[in-house]
Amino acid sequence: MKTIIYSTVFCLLLFGIMSCKSNKARTVETDKKMTFWVLNIQNEMDGQTLTLKNEKGEKFTTIISPANGNYIELKKGDKISALVTSYLKNTEPLQLVTKNIKMIEGNMTTKNQEKTWWIHSRKTKSNDQFGSSITCLQYQENDILNQNGEWKVLCDPIKYFQFIEGYYYKVKITQKLLKDSELLVDRSATEQELITVIERVKDTEYINPIKTSIKTDKENYLQGENIKLTMEITNTGKEAYTFLPWGTPLEGNFTGSSLLILKDGKRIPYSGIMVKRMPPKKSDYKTLVENQSFQGSVNLADGYQLLESGTYTIQFEETYAGLPASNTINVSIQ
């Protein structure tokens, strides 16, 4: 009987030791000053549990109380700064241990603001403060572009803003501070809407993994002869690339203007059909894996009237769908 009792006590002690070690292993020490918006406040017996969201849209909780020495009067929508001393790794959302909580902005009563930003369209992949992978754009709140300056992370979309990777965009936006009732757990406390694109500057260091090329079946043609133009795109990157071929020769026919054709410095206007479509479905998109190509061919005369004899230069123009400009070719009409 004593043996059974001793064994039971030993097991309980061992379980307690292992539990303590397990709990200790779940606590990760850190020392980071972070900025949050207060999404929700839940009153507890000796304090409050805050639901927070950072500038990257990640959600957290923390407990504030007089006993912890971090209590501060807060309302939903307040913007705060806090020193994060540790967090519990296996919690969802991450539970933070905080101190030195300070108010940055009061309860979301500020009016909408117009701001001028430089957007760096090259997507950035990095780990956040707690090791989670995230893909975002970057921005500067400057009137003059400083490519080597400090860039802030931009994970929330700018409504109506379309871009091609490999450029810096100077944009004017309206930044709307959401009301308390709009602070949902899956949204940030602000949202941005494009007013206008002021300027675009090419990023000379950017190498687009998508390569676009065009060619014709020959160089010299007679008046009225069909001109077969083939367009091909190749994914030279290591990540899969998804695109919409609409409005390009990749469809196999013309549905809109997509080529820059010049003769003696003058542009030849598009004369083909214009197609108005419903929003694309998932099946309308194409995906290319590493080193995979996709091509389509059209009769150039179906979209452009090359009526005069001479030499024409042809190039596929870059699109906001993300397809970069192609090489330039020459075609002679006799």
Short mmCIF file of N, CA, C and O in Angstrom, two decimals, residues 237-296:
data_model
loop_
_atom_site.label_atom_id
_atom_site.label_comp_id
_atom_site.label_asym_id
_atom_site.label_seq_id
_atom_site.Cartn_x
_atom_site.Cartn_y
_atom_site.Cartn_z
N GLY A 237 11.12 32.98 -62.42
CA GLY A 237 11.24 33.01 -60.96
C GLY A 237 10.99 31.65 -60.34
O GLY A 237 10.60 30.69 -61.01
N LYS A 238 11.19 31.57 -59.04
CA LYS A 238 11.01 30.31 -58.33
C LYS A 238 9.62 30.14 -57.76
O LYS A 238 9.26 29.05 -57.31
N GLU A 239 8.83 31.21 -57.77
CA GLU A 239 7.47 31.14 -57.25
C GLU A 239 6.47 31.09 -58.39
O GLU A 239 6.71 31.64 -59.47
N ALA A 240 5.34 30.43 -58.17
CA ALA A 240 4.28 30.35 -59.19
C ALA A 240 3.75 31.75 -59.48
O ALA A 240 3.67 32.60 -58.59
N TYR A 241 3.38 31.98 -60.73
CA TYR A 241 2.91 33.29 -61.17
C TYR A 241 1.53 33.12 -61.81
O TYR A 241 1.36 32.33 -62.74
N THR A 242 0.54 33.86 -61.30
CA THR A 242 -0.83 33.78 -61.81
C THR A 242 -1.18 35.10 -62.49
O THR A 242 -0.92 36.17 -61.94
N PHE A 243 -1.77 35.02 -63.67
CA PHE A 243 -2.08 36.23 -64.43
C PHE A 243 -3.37 36.03 -65.21
O PHE A 243 -3.86 34.90 -65.39
N LEU A 244 -3.92 37.15 -65.70
CA LEU A 244 -5.14 37.14 -66.50
C LEU A 244 -4.75 37.51 -67.93
O LEU A 244 -4.28 38.62 -68.17
N PRO A 245 -4.92 36.62 -68.91
CA PRO A 245 -4.49 36.90 -70.28
C PRO A 245 -5.42 37.81 -71.08
O PRO A 245 -5.13 38.15 -72.22
N TRP A 246 -6.54 38.22 -70.49
CA TRP A 246 -7.51 39.03 -71.20
C TRP A 246 -6.86 40.29 -71.79
O TRP A 246 -6.03 40.95 -71.16
N GLY A 247 -7.29 40.63 -72.99
CA GLY A 247 -6.83 41.84 -73.63
C GLY A 247 -5.45 41.76 -74.23
O GLY A 247 -4.89 42.78 -74.66
N THR A 248 -4.85 40.56 -74.29
CA THR A 248 -3.51 40.38 -74.85
C THR A 248 -3.56 39.33 -75.96
O THR A 248 -4.51 38.54 -76.04
N PRO A 249 -2.53 39.29 -76.82
CA PRO A 249 -2.47 38.24 -77.85
C PRO A 249 -2.45 36.82 -77.28
O PRO A 249 -2.66 35.86 -78.02
N LEU A 250 -2.19 36.68 -75.99
CA LEU A 250 -2.19 35.35 -75.37
C LEU A 250 -3.56 34.69 -75.46
O LEU A 250 -3.67 33.46 -75.34
N GLU A 251 -4.62 35.47 -75.67
CA GLU A 251 -5.96 34.90 -75.82
C GLU A 251 -6.15 34.18 -77.15
O GLU A 251 -7.08 33.39 -77.31
N GLY A 252 -5.31 34.51 -78.13
CA GLY A 252 -5.48 33.92 -79.45
C GLY A 252 -6.29 34.79 -80.39
O GLY A 252 -6.50 34.44 -81.55
N ASN A 253 -6.77 35.94 -79.91
CA ASN A 253 -7.48 36.91 -80.75
C ASN A 253 -7.45 38.26 -80.04
O ASN A 253 -7.17 38.33 -78.83
N PHE A 254 -7.72 39.31 -80.77
CA PHE A 254 -7.71 40.65 -80.19
C PHE A 254 -9.04 40.93 -79.50
O PHE A 254 -10.11 40.69 -80.06
N THR A 255 -8.96 41.45 -78.27
CA THR A 255 -10.15 41.90 -77.54
C THR A 255 -9.97 43.32 -77.02
O THR A 255 -10.81 43.83 -76.29
N GLY A 256 -8.85 43.94 -77.37
CA GLY A 256 -8.58 45.30 -76.95
C GLY A 256 -7.17 45.69 -77.36
O GLY A 256 -6.38 44.86 -77.82
N SER A 257 -6.84 46.96 -77.19
CA SER A 257 -5.52 47.46 -77.56
C SER A 257 -4.47 46.98 -76.58
O SER A 257 -4.63 47.11 -75.36
N SER A 258 -3.38 46.41 -77.10
CA SER A 258 -2.31 45.93 -76.23
C SER A 258 -0.93 46.11 -76.84
O SER A 258 0.08 45.83 -76.18
N LEU A 259 -0.86 46.55 -78.11
CA LEU A 259 0.41 46.69 -78.79
C LEU A 259 0.71 48.16 -79.08
O LEU A 259 -0.19 48.95 -79.37
N LEU A 260 1.97 48.50 -79.00
CA LEU A 260 2.45 49.82 -79.41
C LEU A 260 3.08 49.65 -80.79
O LEU A 260 4.14 49.02 -80.93
N ILE A 261 2.41 50.16 -81.82
CA ILE A 261 2.89 50.05 -83.19
C ILE A 261 3.15 51.45 -83.74
O ILE A 261 2.25 52.31 -83.72
N LEU A 262 4.38 51.69 -84.20
CA LEU A 262 4.78 53.00 -84.69
C LEU A 262 5.29 52.90 -86.12
O LEU A 262 5.96 51.92 -86.49
N LYS A 263 4.98 53.92 -86.89
CA LYS A 263 5.56 54.09 -88.23
C LYS A 263 5.96 55.55 -88.39
O LYS A 263 5.13 56.45 -88.24
N ASP A 264 7.23 55.77 -88.64
CA ASP A 264 7.77 57.14 -88.76
C ASP A 264 7.45 57.96 -87.51
O ASP A 264 7.14 59.16 -87.59
N GLY A 265 7.49 57.31 -86.36
CA GLY A 265 7.25 58.00 -85.09
C GLY A 265 5.80 58.23 -84.74
O GLY A 265 5.50 58.75 -83.66
N LYS A 266 4.86 57.85 -85.62
CA LYS A 266 3.44 58.04 -85.35
C LYS A 266 2.80 56.71 -84.95
O LYS A 266 3.08 55.67 -85.54
N ARG A 267 1.92 56.76 -83.95
CA ARG A 267 1.28 55.56 -83.44
C ARG A 267 0.13 55.13 -84.35
O ARG A 267 -0.68 55.96 -84.79
N ILE A 268 0.05 53.83 -84.62
CA ILE A 268 -1.05 53.25 -85.37
C ILE A 268 -2.16 52.90 -84.37
O ILE A 268 -1.94 52.11 -83.45
N PRO A 269 -3.35 53.48 -84.49
CA PRO A 269 -4.42 53.23 -83.50
C PRO A 269 -4.98 51.82 -83.63
O PRO A 269 -4.94 51.20 -84.70
N TYR A 270 -5.52 51.34 -82.52
CA TYR A 270 -6.18 50.02 -82.51
C TYR A 270 -7.51 50.14 -83.25
O TYR A 270 -8.27 51.08 -83.05
N SER A 271 -7.78 49.16 -84.11
CA SER A 271 -9.02 49.20 -84.90
C SER A 271 -9.82 47.90 -84.77
O SER A 271 -10.79 47.70 -85.51
N GLY A 272 -9.44 47.04 -83.84
CA GLY A 272 -10.15 45.78 -83.67
C GLY A 272 -11.35 45.90 -82.76
O GLY A 272 -11.76 47.00 -82.37
N ILE A 273 -11.91 44.76 -82.37
CA ILE A 273 -13.09 44.75 -81.52
C ILE A 273 -12.71 45.07 -80.07
O ILE A 273 -11.58 44.84 -79.65
N MET A 274 -13.66 45.62 -79.33
CA MET A 274 -13.50 45.87 -77.90
C MET A 274 -14.51 45.00 -77.17
O MET A 274 -15.71 45.05 -77.47
N VAL A 275 -14.03 44.19 -76.24
CA VAL A 275 -14.89 43.24 -75.54
C VAL A 275 -15.15 43.74 -74.12
O VAL A 275 -14.22 44.08 -73.38
N LYS A 276 -16.43 43.81 -73.75
CA LYS A 276 -16.81 44.16 -72.39
C LYS A 276 -17.21 42.88 -71.67
O LYS A 276 -18.06 42.13 -72.15
N ARG A 277 -16.60 42.62 -70.54
CA ARG A 277 -16.77 41.34 -69.88
C ARG A 277 -17.30 41.49 -68.46
O ARG A 277 -17.17 42.55 -67.84
N MET A 278 -17.81 40.38 -67.97
CA MET A 278 -18.14 40.27 -66.56
C MET A 278 -16.84 40.08 -65.78
O MET A 278 -15.80 39.76 -66.37
N PRO A 279 -16.85 40.28 -64.46
CA PRO A 279 -15.63 40.04 -63.68
C PRO A 279 -15.09 38.63 -63.91
O PRO A 279 -15.86 37.68 -64.08
N PRO A 280 -13.76 38.47 -63.98
CA PRO A 280 -13.19 37.16 -64.28
C PRO A 280 -13.46 36.13 -63.18
O PRO A 280 -13.54 36.46 -62.00
N LYS A 281 -13.57 34.88 -63.62
CA LYS A 281 -13.70 33.76 -62.69
C LYS A 281 -12.32 33.16 -62.47
O LYS A 281 -11.36 33.47 -63.17
N LYS A 282 -12.24 32.29 -61.49
CA LYS A 282 -10.95 31.66 -61.17
C LYS A 282 -10.40 30.91 -62.37
O LYS A 282 -9.19 30.90 -62.61
N SER A 283 -11.28 30.30 -63.17
CA SER A 283 -10.85 29.51 -64.33
C SER A 283 -10.30 30.38 -65.45
O SER A 283 -9.67 29.86 -66.39
N ASP A 284 -10.53 31.71 -65.41
CA ASP A 284 -10.04 32.60 -66.45
C ASP A 284 -8.55 32.92 -66.28
O ASP A 284 -7.91 33.40 -67.21
N TYR A 285 -8.01 32.66 -65.10
CA TYR A 285 -6.61 32.96 -64.83
C TYR A 285 -5.72 31.79 -65.25
O TYR A 285 -6.15 30.65 -65.31
N LYS A 286 -4.46 32.12 -65.54
CA LYS A 286 -3.46 31.12 -65.87
C LYS A 286 -2.35 31.18 -64.83
O LYS A 286 -2.00 32.27 -64.34
N THR A 287 -1.77 30.03 -64.51
CA THR A 287 -0.67 29.98 -63.55
C THR A 287 0.53 29.29 -64.17
O THR A 287 0.39 28.21 -64.76
N LEU A 288 1.69 29.92 -64.04
CA LEU A 288 2.93 29.35 -64.55
C LEU A 288 3.85 29.04 -63.38
O LEU A 288 4.06 29.89 -62.50
N VAL A 289 4.39 27.83 -63.35
CA VAL A 289 5.38 27.48 -62.34
C VAL A 289 6.76 27.85 -62.88
O VAL A 289 6.89 28.39 -63.99
N GLU A 290 7.79 27.59 -62.14
CA GLU A 290 9.15 27.97 -62.52
C GLU A 290 9.53 27.40 -63.89
O GLU A 290 9.32 26.21 -64.18
N ASN A 291 10.05 28.27 -64.75
CA ASN A 291 10.52 27.93 -66.10
C ASN A 291 9.40 27.48 -67.05
O ASN A 291 9.69 26.95 -68.13
N GLN A 292 8.15 27.71 -66.70
CA GLN A 292 7.04 27.35 -67.58
C GLN A 292 6.66 28.55 -68.44
O GLN A 292 6.75 29.70 -68.01
N SER A 293 6.24 28.29 -69.70
CA SER A 293 5.87 29.35 -70.63
C SER A 293 4.44 29.17 -71.10
O SER A 293 3.86 28.08 -71.00
N PHE A 294 3.88 30.26 -71.65
CA PHE A 294 2.53 30.23 -72.21
C PHE A 294 2.53 31.19 -73.39
O PHE A 294 3.11 32.28 -73.32
N GLN A 295 1.88 30.80 -74.50
CA GLN A 295 1.88 31.66 -75.67
C GLN A 295 0.55 31.64 -76.39
O GLN A 295 -0.28 30.75 -76.18
N GLY A 296 0.36 32.65 -77.24
CA GLY A 296 -0.83 32.76 -78.07
C GLY A 296 -0.48 33.54 -79.32
O GLY A 296 0.46 34.35 -79.32
#
